């Protein structure tokens, strides 16, 4: 038995994943750990999937509701979706098998702002029966040392009737001390979150739980879903360059200083390109108050450019994950992992004054942004934390290449086919063509700027649409020609290209 389970009582509850899976019943609502492929349970999902297959083969029902922090991995969401045991899922996902199930109408999916998801359980909007949570160690006192993410783990375990703990010896024990666990008070007795700067610590380095709820402890030794990032291409570098140009403009305007940049960044290759650009920039003493720490932030810390990175999770390449596992003690002074209710808390986001940068599927000529749905109907991943940060940021920005699918798709469209972030929230839109600064502009004044960041192949089509809208719209505040507003999307569905 692993020496990572120091509590005598919990050592007596060690069992296999298959044995632990017997505590889960058909129809149960499960709160599981995991956020952007980090810190998710490695054994129970497969055990539950196998149990589901066995029961289905006998003609018996077995399906569960799954709540997480955010996305997990193929060996978590994926195996359960393939076994057809996910009945309902929230608040965010990114697995191809689960996405297929959602878009086929099998699994029901509620896409929720990540800072709101724990509230659904705490206030009884949704039930929870069991929590399945990965940790890196259990102390002699029964305190849980989280692994590579915190997510909603605290709230799941506080509210579940049963708790199953996975102790993963692959995760570095030196992560201990990196976490900052703080519980938000229940309504109506809630008080302000006492964070004034990204580096503030306000809680404990462990999670304390009701040990009587623990029904099983399972030992594992498996890595997170550490996916490699693609090499930086010219488009990503161009987007990063325009973002840095925007930051330089903010410095010249006196709204930002080279040593006062507080960042929030979404996940992916383009945000990583932005951080690579910051390595050679004039910006120093960079701080992050964000939800995910990825490779680019680790590189900025190593270069001495970033002093604090506060988040709820890692999302690292295999190389960066190995570096973190080997040197976690060195990074503890720079990195804080918090519950996602805190990392994404609108109150704190507004107070610290960060610049938010997130990806998008498309934006329309007035600055409405679609982060979630292809052609208005097909779910991609979800809104994630982009809404938490966008509406409350000092400056909100969205970044994307101007084209997708080898030019068949324009990311700048006449009318967004689904709107997650309205024109009231999106301030800056950036593509490889440049940046559209929409601050202070009435809707019609935004159009030329938005068309300027579209690809030249689509600019004439967008201009034609706008001219038509000016002639046919029943009002001139935000002119639209509703007869042709979605022609780009209809062309894509029917002809395979938005150009028709």
PDB file of N, CA and C in Angstrom, residues 348-430:
ATOM      1  N   UNK A 348     -13.526  39.166  -7.932  1.00  0.00           N
ATOM      2  CA  UNK A 348     -12.068  39.279  -7.905  1.00  0.00           C
ATOM      3  C   UNK A 348     -11.539  39.710  -9.269  1.00  0.00           C
ATOM      4  N   UNK A 349     -12.124  39.152 -10.330  1.00  0.00           N
ATOM      5  CA  UNK A 349     -11.711  39.521 -11.689  1.00  0.00           C
ATOM      6  C   UNK A 349     -11.833  41.026 -11.886  1.00  0.00           C
ATOM      7  N   UNK A 350     -12.949  41.602 -11.450  1.00  0.00           N
ATOM      8  CA  UNK A 350     -13.149  43.046 -11.597  1.00  0.00           C
ATOM      9  C   UNK A 350     -12.146  43.826 -10.735  1.00  0.00           C
ATOM     10  N   UNK A 351     -11.877  43.330  -9.538  1.00  0.00           N
ATOM     11  CA  UNK A 351     -11.013  44.071  -8.619  1.00  0.00           C
ATOM     12  C   UNK A 351      -9.573  44.138  -9.103  1.00  0.00           C
ATOM     13  N   UNK A 352      -9.033  43.010  -9.594  1.00  0.00           N
ATOM     14  CA  UNK A 352      -7.600  42.997  -9.925  1.00  0.00           C
ATOM     15  C   UNK A 352      -7.308  43.702 -11.237  1.00  0.00           C
ATOM     16  N   UNK A 353      -8.312  43.910 -12.096  1.00  0.00           N
ATOM     17  CA  UNK A 353      -8.106  44.683 -13.313  1.00  0.00           C
ATOM     18  C   UNK A 353      -7.301  43.970 -14.375  1.00  0.00           C
ATOM     19  N   UNK A 354      -7.720  42.770 -14.730  1.00  0.00           N
ATOM     20  CA  UNK A 354      -6.954  41.978 -15.693  1.00  0.00           C
ATOM     21  C   UNK A 354      -7.394  42.233 -17.127  1.00  0.00           C
ATOM     22  N   UNK A 355      -6.537  41.829 -18.062  1.00  0.00           N
ATOM     23  CA  UNK A 355      -6.852  41.834 -19.483  1.00  0.00           C
ATOM     24  C   UNK A 355      -7.150  40.399 -19.883  1.00  0.00           C
ATOM     25  N   UNK A 356      -8.387  40.141 -20.287  1.00  0.00           N
ATOM     26  CA  UNK A 356      -8.835  38.781 -20.601  1.00  0.00           C
ATOM     27  C   UNK A 356      -8.642  38.494 -22.083  1.00  0.00           C
ATOM     28  N   UNK A 357      -8.127  37.308 -22.380  1.00  0.00           N
ATOM     29  CA  UNK A 357      -7.885  36.893 -23.762  1.00  0.00           C
ATOM     30  C   UNK A 357      -8.408  35.475 -23.944  1.00  0.00           C
ATOM     31  N   UNK A 358      -9.405  35.318 -24.809  1.00  0.00           N
ATOM     32  CA  UNK A 358     -10.009  34.006 -25.022  1.00  0.00           C
ATOM     33  C   UNK A 358     -10.221  33.744 -26.506  1.00  0.00           C
ATOM     34  N   UNK A 359     -10.319  32.466 -26.851  1.00  0.00           N
ATOM     35  CA  UNK A 359     -10.569  32.083 -28.229  1.00  0.00           C
ATOM     36  C   UNK A 359     -12.043  32.220 -28.577  1.00  0.00           C
ATOM     37  N   UNK A 360     -12.344  32.068 -29.855  1.00  0.00           N
ATOM     38  CA  UNK A 360     -13.731  32.163 -30.304  1.00  0.00           C
ATOM     39  C   UNK A 360     -13.916  31.296 -31.536  1.00  0.00           C
ATOM     40  N   UNK A 361     -15.166  30.941 -31.811  1.00  0.00           N
ATOM     41  CA  UNK A 361     -15.516  30.257 -33.055  1.00  0.00           C
ATOM     42  C   UNK A 361     -15.790  31.282 -34.145  1.00  0.00           C
ATOM     43  N   UNK A 362     -16.530  32.335 -33.788  1.00  0.00           N
ATOM     44  CA  UNK A 362     -16.830  33.383 -34.759  1.00  0.00           C
ATOM     45  C   UNK A 362     -17.262  34.640 -34.024  1.00  0.00           C
ATOM     46  N   UNK A 363     -17.157  35.761 -34.725  1.00  0.00           N
ATOM     47  CA  UNK A 363     -17.692  37.036 -34.248  1.00  0.00           C
ATOM     48  C   UNK A 363     -18.387  37.708 -35.417  1.00  0.00           C
ATOM     49  N   UNK A 364     -19.428  38.475 -35.121  1.00  0.00           N
ATOM     50  CA  UNK A 364     -20.121  39.134 -36.227  1.00  0.00           C
ATOM     51  C   UNK A 364     -19.682  40.589 -36.370  1.00  0.00           C
ATOM     52  N   UNK A 365     -20.244  41.264 -37.353  1.00  0.00           N
ATOM     53  CA  UNK A 365     -19.761  42.604 -37.703  1.00  0.00           C
ATOM     54  C   UNK A 365     -20.056  43.640 -36.628  1.00  0.00           C
ATOM     55  N   UNK A 366     -20.862  43.288 -35.628  1.00  0.00           N
ATOM     56  CA  UNK A 366     -21.130  44.209 -34.525  1.00  0.00           C
ATOM     57  C   UNK A 366     -20.384  43.830 -33.249  1.00  0.00           C
ATOM     58  N   UNK A 367     -19.653  42.712 -33.273  1.00  0.00           N
ATOM     59  CA  UNK A 367     -18.853  42.334 -32.118  1.00  0.00           C
ATOM     60  C   UNK A 367     -19.477  41.316 -31.200  1.00  0.00           C
ATOM     61  N   UNK A 368     -20.585  40.688 -31.607  1.00  0.00           N
ATOM     62  CA  UNK A 368     -21.116  39.560 -30.837  1.00  0.00           C
ATOM     63  C   UNK A 368     -20.246  38.336 -31.095  1.00  0.00           C
ATOM     64  N   UNK A 369     -19.975  37.557 -30.048  1.00  0.00           N
ATOM     65  CA  UNK A 369     -19.027  36.452 -30.147  1.00  0.00           C
ATOM     66  C   UNK A 369     -19.700  35.118 -29.839  1.00  0.00           C
ATOM     67  N   UNK A 370     -19.422  34.146 -30.684  1.00  0.00           N
ATOM     68  CA  UNK A 370     -19.855  32.760 -30.500  1.00  0.00           C
ATOM     69  C   UNK A 370     -18.640  31.941 -30.089  1.00  0.00           C
ATOM     70  N   UNK A 371     -18.695  31.375 -28.895  1.00  0.00           N
ATOM     71  CA  UNK A 371     -17.589  30.560 -28.386  1.00  0.00           C
ATOM     72  C   UNK A 371     -17.883  29.071 -28.389  1.00  0.00           C
ATOM     73  N   UNK A 372     -19.111  28.672 -28.747  1.00  0.00           N
ATOM     74  CA  UNK A 372     -19.513  27.310 -28.410  1.00  0.00           C
ATOM     75  C   UNK A 372     -20.087  26.467 -29.541  1.00  0.00           C
ATOM     76  N   UNK A 373     -20.798  27.055 -30.489  1.00  0.00           N
ATOM     77  CA  UNK A 373     -21.589  26.263 -31.435  1.00  0.00           C
ATOM     78  C   UNK A 373     -21.154  26.469 -32.881  1.00  0.00           C
ATOM     79  N   UNK A 374     -20.982  25.363 -33.596  1.00  0.00           N
ATOM     80  CA  UNK A 374     -20.715  25.397 -35.031  1.00  0.00           C
ATOM     81  C   UNK A 374     -22.049  25.514 -35.767  1.00  0.00           C
ATOM     82  N   UNK A 375     -22.145  26.493 -36.656  1.00  0.00           N
ATOM     83  CA  UNK A 375     -23.384  26.716 -37.420  1.00  0.00           C
ATOM     84  C   UNK A 375     -24.619  26.783 -36.524  1.00  0.00           C
ATOM     85  N   UNK A 376     -24.431  27.351 -35.355  1.00  0.00           N
ATOM     86  CA  UNK A 376     -25.559  27.648 -34.483  1.00  0.00           C
ATOM     87  C   UNK A 376     -26.137  26.501 -33.696  1.00  0.00           C
ATOM     88  N   UNK A 377     -25.818  25.255 -34.068  1.00  0.00           N
ATOM     89  CA  UNK A 377     -26.494  24.107 -33.455  1.00  0.00           C
ATOM     90  C   UNK A 377     -25.558  23.057 -32.878  1.00  0.00           C
ATOM     91  N   UNK A 378     -24.400  22.877 -33.479  1.00  0.00           N
ATOM     92  CA  UNK A 378     -23.520  21.770 -33.081  1.00  0.00           C
ATOM     93  C   UNK A 378     -22.541  22.243 -32.017  1.00  0.00           C
ATOM     94  N   UNK A 379     -22.678  21.664 -30.817  1.00  0.00           N
ATOM     95  CA  UNK A 379     -21.816  22.030 -29.702  1.00  0.00           C
ATOM     96  C   UNK A 379     -20.376  21.613 -29.973  1.00  0.00           C
ATOM     97  N   UNK A 380     -19.455  22.528 -29.717  1.00  0.00           N
ATOM     98  CA  UNK A 380     -18.036  22.205 -29.798  1.00  0.00           C
ATOM     99  C   UNK A 380     -17.539  21.775 -28.413  1.00  0.00           C
ATOM    100  N   UNK A 381     -17.288  22.738 -27.523  1.00  0.00           N
ATOM    101  CA  UNK A 381     -16.842  22.409 -26.167  1.00  0.00           C
ATOM    102  C   UNK A 381     -17.738  23.044 -25.104  1.00  0.00           C
ATOM    103  N   UNK A 382     -17.807  24.366 -25.119  1.00  0.00           N
ATOM    104  CA  UNK A 382     -18.602  25.063 -24.120  1.00  0.00           C
ATOM    105  C   UNK A 382     -18.038  26.444 -23.862  1.00  0.00           C
ATOM    106  N   UNK A 383     -18.761  27.223 -23.071  1.00  0.00           N
ATOM    107  CA  UNK A 383     -18.333  28.591 -22.784  1.00  0.00           C
ATOM    108  C   UNK A 383     -17.177  28.626 -21.797  1.00  0.00           C
ATOM    109  N   UNK A 384     -17.054  27.573 -20.985  1.00  0.00           N
ATOM    110  CA  UNK A 384     -15.953  27.520 -20.032  1.00  0.00           C
ATOM    111  C   UNK A 384     -15.950  28.719 -19.112  1.00  0.00           C
ATOM    112  N   UNK A 385     -14.756  29.261 -18.895  1.00  0.00           N
ATOM    113  CA  UNK A 385     -14.638  30.435 -18.033  1.00  0.00           C
ATOM    114  C   UNK A 385     -14.592  31.739 -18.795  1.00  0.00           C
ATOM    115  N   UNK A 386     -14.760  31.677 -20.122  1.00  0.00           N
ATOM    116  CA  UNK A 386     -14.605  32.904 -20.908  1.00  0.00           C
ATOM    117  C   UNK A 386     -15.606  33.977 -20.497  1.00  0.00           C
ATOM    118  N   UNK A 387     -16.831  33.566 -20.141  1.00  0.00           N
ATOM    119  CA  UNK A 387     -17.820  34.541 -19.699  1.00  0.00           C
ATOM    120  C   UNK A 387     -17.493  35.133 -18.345  1.00  0.00           C
ATOM    121  N   UNK A 388     -16.948  34.315 -17.442  1.00  0.00           N
ATOM    122  CA  UNK A 388     -16.561  34.804 -16.122  1.00  0.00           C
ATOM    123  C   UNK A 388     -15.583  35.967 -16.241  1.00  0.00           C
ATOM    124  N   UNK A 389     -14.620  35.812 -17.151  1.00  0.00           N
ATOM    125  CA  UNK A 389     -13.571  36.819 -17.279  1.00  0.00           C
ATOM    126  C   UNK A 389     -13.961  37.955 -18.219  1.00  0.00           C
ATOM    127  N   UNK A 390     -14.630  37.633 -19.324  1.00  0.00           N
ATOM    128  CA  UNK A 390     -14.908  38.652 -20.337  1.00  0.00           C
ATOM    129  C   UNK A 390     -15.742  39.803 -19.792  1.00  0.00           C
ATOM    130  N   UNK A 391     -16.840  39.491 -19.136  1.00  0.00           N
ATOM    131  CA  UNK A 391     -17.742  40.562 -18.696  1.00  0.00           C
ATOM    132  C   UNK A 391     -17.125  41.404 -17.591  1.00  0.00           C
ATOM    133  N   UNK A 392     -16.190  40.849 -16.841  1.00  0.00           N
ATOM    134  CA  UNK A 392     -15.682  41.543 -15.659  1.00  0.00           C
ATOM    135  C   UNK A 392     -14.258  42.057 -15.805  1.00  0.00           C
ATOM    136  N   UNK A 393     -13.647  41.836 -16.952  1.00  0.00           N
ATOM    137  CA  UNK A 393     -12.263  42.244 -17.160  1.00  0.00           C
ATOM    138  C   UNK A 393     -12.132  43.756 -17.321  1.00  0.00           C
ATOM    139  N   UNK A 394     -10.939  44.258 -17.068  1.00  0.00           N
ATOM    140  CA  UNK A 394     -10.581  45.643 -17.393  1.00  0.00           C
ATOM    141  C   UNK A 394     -10.647  45.833 -18.901  1.00  0.00           C
ATOM    142  N   UNK A 395     -10.076  44.883 -19.638  1.00  0.00           N
ATOM    143  CA  UNK A 395     -10.200  44.834 -21.092  1.00  0.00           C
ATOM    144  C   UNK A 395     -10.470  43.386 -21.478  1.00  0.00           C
ATOM    145  N   UNK A 396     -11.475  43.164 -22.323  1.00  0.00           N
ATOM    146  CA  UNK A 396     -11.756  41.812 -22.818  1.00  0.00           C
ATOM    147  C   UNK A 396     -11.351  41.715 -24.279  1.00  0.00           C
ATOM    148  N   UNK A 397     -10.695  40.623 -24.629  1.00  0.00           N
ATOM    149  CA  UNK A 397     -10.280  40.420 -26.020  1.00  0.00           C
ATOM    150  C   UNK A 397     -10.563  38.987 -26.441  1.00  0.00           C
ATOM    151  N   UNK A 398     -10.818  38.821 -27.737  1.00  0.00           N
ATOM    152  CA  UNK A 398     -11.008  37.500 -28.331  1.00  0.00           C
ATOM    153  C   UNK A 398     -10.058  37.363 -29.509  1.00  0.00           C
ATOM    154  N   UNK A 399      -9.462  36.176 -29.629  1.00  0.00           N
ATOM    155  CA  UNK A 399      -8.467  35.943 -30.670  1.00  0.00           C
ATOM    156  C   UNK A 399      -8.827  34.705 -31.477  1.00  0.00           C
ATOM    157  N   UNK A 400      -8.544  34.767 -32.787  1.00  0.00           N
ATOM    158  CA  UNK A 400      -8.806  33.632 -33.671  1.00  0.00           C
ATOM    159  C   UNK A 400      -8.189  33.909 -35.027  1.00  0.00           C
ATOM    160  N   UNK A 401      -7.756  32.872 -35.739  1.00  0.00           N
ATOM    161  CA  UNK A 401      -7.453  33.064 -37.163  1.00  0.00           C
ATOM    162  C   UNK A 401      -8.711  33.543 -37.889  1.00  0.00           C
ATOM    163  N   UNK A 402      -8.537  34.254 -38.989  1.00  0.00           N
ATOM    164  CA  UNK A 402      -9.701  34.769 -39.725  1.00  0.00           C
ATOM    165  C   UNK A 402     -10.376  33.691 -40.560  1.00  0.00           C
ATOM    166  N   UNK A 403      -9.680  32.583 -40.795  1.00  0.00           N
ATOM    167  CA  UNK A 403     -10.218  31.485 -41.600  1.00  0.00           C
ATOM    168  C   UNK A 403     -10.135  30.171 -40.838  1.00  0.00           C
ATOM    169  N   UNK A 404     -11.008  29.242 -41.204  1.00  0.00           N
ATOM    170  CA  UNK A 404     -10.945  27.864 -40.716  1.00  0.00           C
ATOM    171  C   UNK A 404     -11.313  26.938 -41.865  1.00  0.00           C
ATOM    172  N   UNK A 405     -11.028  25.658 -41.686  1.00  0.00           N
ATOM    173  CA  UNK A 405     -11.357  24.638 -42.699  1.00  0.00           C
ATOM    174  C   UNK A 405     -10.808  25.012 -44.076  1.00  0.00           C
ATOM    175  N   UNK A 406      -9.510  25.360 -44.095  1.00  0.00           N
ATOM    176  CA  UNK A 406      -8.834  25.671 -45.364  1.00  0.00           C
ATOM    177  C   UNK A 406      -9.551  26.764 -46.155  1.00  0.00           C
ATOM    178  N   UNK A 407     -10.096  27.729 -45.446  1.00  0.00           N
ATOM    179  CA  UNK A 407     -10.733  28.859 -46.105  1.00  0.00           C
ATOM    180  C   UNK A 407     -12.222  28.719 -46.320  1.00  0.00           C
ATOM    181  N   UNK A 408     -12.787  27.566 -45.993  1.00  0.00           N
ATOM    182  CA  UNK A 408     -14.227  27.371 -46.191  1.00  0.00           C
ATOM    183  C   UNK A 408     -15.055  28.144 -45.169  1.00  0.00           C
ATOM    184  N   UNK A 409     -14.434  28.507 -44.055  1.00  0.00           N
ATOM    185  CA  UNK A 409     -15.144  29.202 -42.984  1.00  0.00           C
ATOM    186  C   UNK A 409     -14.459  30.534 -42.705  1.00  0.00           C
ATOM    187  N   UNK A 410     -15.254  31.584 -42.615  1.00  0.00           N
ATOM    188  CA  UNK A 410     -14.788  32.878 -42.127  1.00  0.00           C
ATOM    189  C   UNK A 410     -15.175  32.994 -40.663  1.00  0.00           C
ATOM    190  N   UNK A 411     -14.236  33.411 -39.827  1.00  0.00           N
ATOM    191  CA  UNK A 411     -14.578  33.589 -38.415  1.00  0.00           C
ATOM    192  C   UNK A 411     -15.218  34.951 -38.151  1.00  0.00           C
ATOM    193  N   UNK A 412     -15.230  35.819 -39.153  1.00  0.00           N
ATOM    194  CA  UNK A 412     -15.997  37.064 -39.077  1.00  0.00           C
ATOM    195  C   UNK A 412     -17.201  36.904 -40.001  1.00  0.00           C
ATOM    196  N   UNK A 413     -18.394  37.011 -39.438  1.00  0.00           N
ATOM    197  CA  UNK A 413     -19.626  36.710 -40.177  1.00  0.00           C
ATOM    198  C   UNK A 413     -20.611  37.872 -40.039  1.00  0.00           C
ATOM    199  N   UNK A 414     -21.644  37.909 -40.892  1.00  0.00           N
ATOM    200  CA  UNK A 414     -22.642  38.980 -40.758  1.00  0.00           C
ATOM    201  C   UNK A 414     -23.366  38.966 -39.413  1.00  0.00           C
ATOM    202  N   UNK A 415     -23.791  37.772 -38.994  1.00  0.00           N
ATOM    203  CA  UNK A 415     -24.549  37.644 -37.749  1.00  0.00           C
ATOM    204  C   UNK A 415     -24.112  36.332 -37.103  1.00  0.00           C
ATOM    205  N   UNK A 416     -23.611  36.390 -35.885  1.00  0.00           N
ATOM    206  CA  UNK A 416     -23.155  35.182 -35.202  1.00  0.00           C
ATOM    207  C   UNK A 416     -24.307  34.192 -35.073  1.00  0.00           C
ATOM    208  N   UNK A 417     -24.035  32.930 -35.404  1.00  0.00           N
ATOM    209  CA  UNK A 417     -25.088  31.912 -35.406  1.00  0.00           C
ATOM    210  C   UNK A 417     -25.476  31.466 -34.005  1.00  0.00           C
ATOM    211  N   UNK A 418     -24.692  31.821 -33.031  1.00  0.00           N
ATOM    212  CA  UNK A 418     -24.985  31.584 -31.614  1.00  0.00           C
ATOM    213  C   UNK A 418     -24.199  32.660 -30.878  1.00  0.00           C
ATOM    214  N   UNK A 419     -24.783  33.257 -29.861  1.00  0.00           N
ATOM    215  CA  UNK A 419     -24.093  34.351 -29.170  1.00  0.00           C
ATOM    216  C   UNK A 419     -23.886  33.985 -27.708  1.00  0.00           C
ATOM    217  N   UNK A 420     -22.609  33.887 -27.321  1.00  0.00           N
ATOM    218  CA  UNK A 420     -22.241  33.663 -25.923  1.00  0.00           C
ATOM    219  C   UNK A 420     -21.829  34.955 -25.240  1.00  0.00           C
ATOM    220  N   UNK A 421     -21.159  35.829 -25.991  1.00  0.00           N
ATOM    221  CA  UNK A 421     -20.682  37.107 -25.458  1.00  0.00           C
ATOM    222  C   UNK A 421     -21.242  38.209 -26.356  1.00  0.00           C
ATOM    223  N   UNK A 422     -22.094  39.039 -25.801  1.00  0.00           N
ATOM    224  CA  UNK A 422     -22.750  40.044 -26.623  1.00  0.00           C
ATOM    225  C   UNK A 422     -21.806  41.194 -26.947  1.00  0.00           C
ATOM    226  N   UNK A 423     -22.275  42.073 -27.834  1.00  0.00           N
ATOM    227  CA  UNK A 423     -21.516  43.265 -28.196  1.00  0.00           C
ATOM    228  C   UNK A 423     -21.216  44.135 -26.977  1.00  0.00           C
ATOM    229  N   UNK A 424     -21.960  43.950 -25.892  1.00  0.00           N
ATOM    230  CA  UNK A 424     -21.747  44.730 -24.681  1.00  0.00           C
ATOM    231  C   UNK A 424     -20.518  44.262 -23.905  1.00  0.00           C
ATOM    232  N   UNK A 425     -20.033  43.061 -24.210  1.00  0.00           N
ATOM    233  CA  UNK A 425     -18.943  42.467 -23.437  1.00  0.00           C
ATOM    234  C   UNK A 425     -17.617  42.425 -24.183  1.00  0.00           C
ATOM    235  N   UNK A 426     -17.657  42.252 -25.488  1.00  0.00           N
ATOM    236  CA  UNK A 426     -16.428  42.090 -26.271  1.00  0.00           C
ATOM    237  C   UNK A 426     -15.858  43.462 -26.627  1.00  0.00           C
ATOM    238  N   UNK A 427     -14.624  43.710 -26.216  1.00  0.00           N
ATOM    239  CA  UNK A 427     -13.996  45.009 -26.466  1.00  0.00           C
ATOM    240  C   UNK A 427     -13.028  44.994 -27.647  1.00  0.00           C
ATOM    241  N   UNK A 428     -12.263  43.911 -27.780  1.00  0.00           N
ATOM    242  CA  UNK A 428     -11.223  43.854 -28.808  1.00  0.00           C
ATOM    243  C   UNK A 428     -11.283  42.486 -29.489  1.00  0.00           C
ATOM    244  N   UNK A 429     -11.279  42.477 -30.821  1.00  0.00           N
ATOM    245  CA  UNK A 429     -11.261  41.244 -31.608  1.00  0.00           C
ATOM    246  C   UNK A 429      -9.964  41.230 -32.409  1.00  0.00           C
ATOM    247  N   UNK A 430      -9.215  40.123 -32.313  1.00  0.00           N
ATOM    248  CA  UNK A 430      -7.892  40.057 -32.935  1.00  0.00           C
ATOM    249  C   UNK A 430      -7.803  38.831 -33.835  1.00  0.00           C
TER     250      UNK A 430
END
